[in-house]
Structures are given as C-alpha cells and as structure tokens.
mmCIF file of C-alpha atoms in Angstrom:
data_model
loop_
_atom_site.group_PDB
_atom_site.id
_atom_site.type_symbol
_atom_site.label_atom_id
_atom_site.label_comp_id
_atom_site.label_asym_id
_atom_site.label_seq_id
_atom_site.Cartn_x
_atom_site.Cartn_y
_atom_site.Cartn_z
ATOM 1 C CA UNK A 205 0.000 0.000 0.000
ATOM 2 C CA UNK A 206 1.426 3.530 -0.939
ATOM 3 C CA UNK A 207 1.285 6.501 1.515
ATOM 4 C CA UNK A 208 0.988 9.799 -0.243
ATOM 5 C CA UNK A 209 1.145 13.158 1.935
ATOM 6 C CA UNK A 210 -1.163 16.050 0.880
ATOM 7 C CA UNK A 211 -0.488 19.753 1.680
ATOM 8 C CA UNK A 212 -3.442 21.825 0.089
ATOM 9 C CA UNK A 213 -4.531 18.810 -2.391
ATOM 10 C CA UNK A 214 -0.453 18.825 -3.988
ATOM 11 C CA UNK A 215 1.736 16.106 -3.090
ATOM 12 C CA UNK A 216 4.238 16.573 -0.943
ATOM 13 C CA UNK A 217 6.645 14.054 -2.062
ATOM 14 C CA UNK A 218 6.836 15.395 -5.190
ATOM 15 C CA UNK A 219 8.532 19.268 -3.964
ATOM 16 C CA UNK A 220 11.941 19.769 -4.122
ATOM 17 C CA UNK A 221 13.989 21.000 -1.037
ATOM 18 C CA UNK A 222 13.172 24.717 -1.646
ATOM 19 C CA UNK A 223 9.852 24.497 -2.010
ATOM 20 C CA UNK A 224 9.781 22.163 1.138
ATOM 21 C CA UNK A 225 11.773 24.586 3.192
ATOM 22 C CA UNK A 226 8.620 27.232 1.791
ATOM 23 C CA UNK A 227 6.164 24.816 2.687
ATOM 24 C CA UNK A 228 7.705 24.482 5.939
ATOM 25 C CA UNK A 229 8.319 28.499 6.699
ATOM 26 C CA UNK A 230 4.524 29.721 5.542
ATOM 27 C CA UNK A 231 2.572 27.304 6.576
ATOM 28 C CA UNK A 232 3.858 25.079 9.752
ATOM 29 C CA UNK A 233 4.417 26.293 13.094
ATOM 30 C CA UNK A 234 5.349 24.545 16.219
ATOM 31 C CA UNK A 235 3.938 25.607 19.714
ATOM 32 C CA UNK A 236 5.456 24.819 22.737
ATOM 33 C CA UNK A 237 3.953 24.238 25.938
ATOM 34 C CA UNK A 238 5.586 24.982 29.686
ATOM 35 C CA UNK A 239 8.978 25.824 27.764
ATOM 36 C CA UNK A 240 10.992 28.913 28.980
ATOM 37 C CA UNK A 241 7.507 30.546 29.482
ATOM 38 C CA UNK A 242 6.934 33.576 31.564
ATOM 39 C CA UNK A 243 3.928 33.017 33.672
ATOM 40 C CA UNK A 244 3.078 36.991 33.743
ATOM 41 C CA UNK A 245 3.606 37.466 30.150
ATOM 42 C CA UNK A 246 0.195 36.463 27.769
ATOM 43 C CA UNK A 247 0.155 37.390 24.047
ATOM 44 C CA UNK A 248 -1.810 40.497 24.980
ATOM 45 C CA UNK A 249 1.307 42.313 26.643
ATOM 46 C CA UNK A 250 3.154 41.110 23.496
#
C-alpha cells in the first residue's frame, strides 16, 4: 500500500527541497507548551 502526503490537495513528495523549506516556513508552526515561558507574560502584553 502507498502513503501519499497532501499539503493543500499537492503532493508533498513530489517538492523539491526549496519548495519544502517554503512549505515548511509559511505554513507550519510549532507551539510549545511549559517551555521557557513567563507566567506573567500572555500574548496580549506582546
């Protein structure tokens, strides 16, 4: 059985490095939780 990953209905597989690295820049981000946080800082006082 073959596994293909989508991203947006395109085939992952199928990008090159840049266009990963792209994929990866625009549209993937990584929260952490409880890591070098500041309990008295929210997004609001950002």
């Amino acid at each position: 059985m073959a596994v293909a990953i989508l991203f947006d209905g395109t085939e992952v597989a199928k990008f090159n490095e840049r266009r990963r690295a792209q994929l990866r820049k625009n549209n993937i981000g990584f929260v952490f939780q409880s890591f070098n946080l500041i309990d008295e800082l929210t997004v609001l006082k950002m």
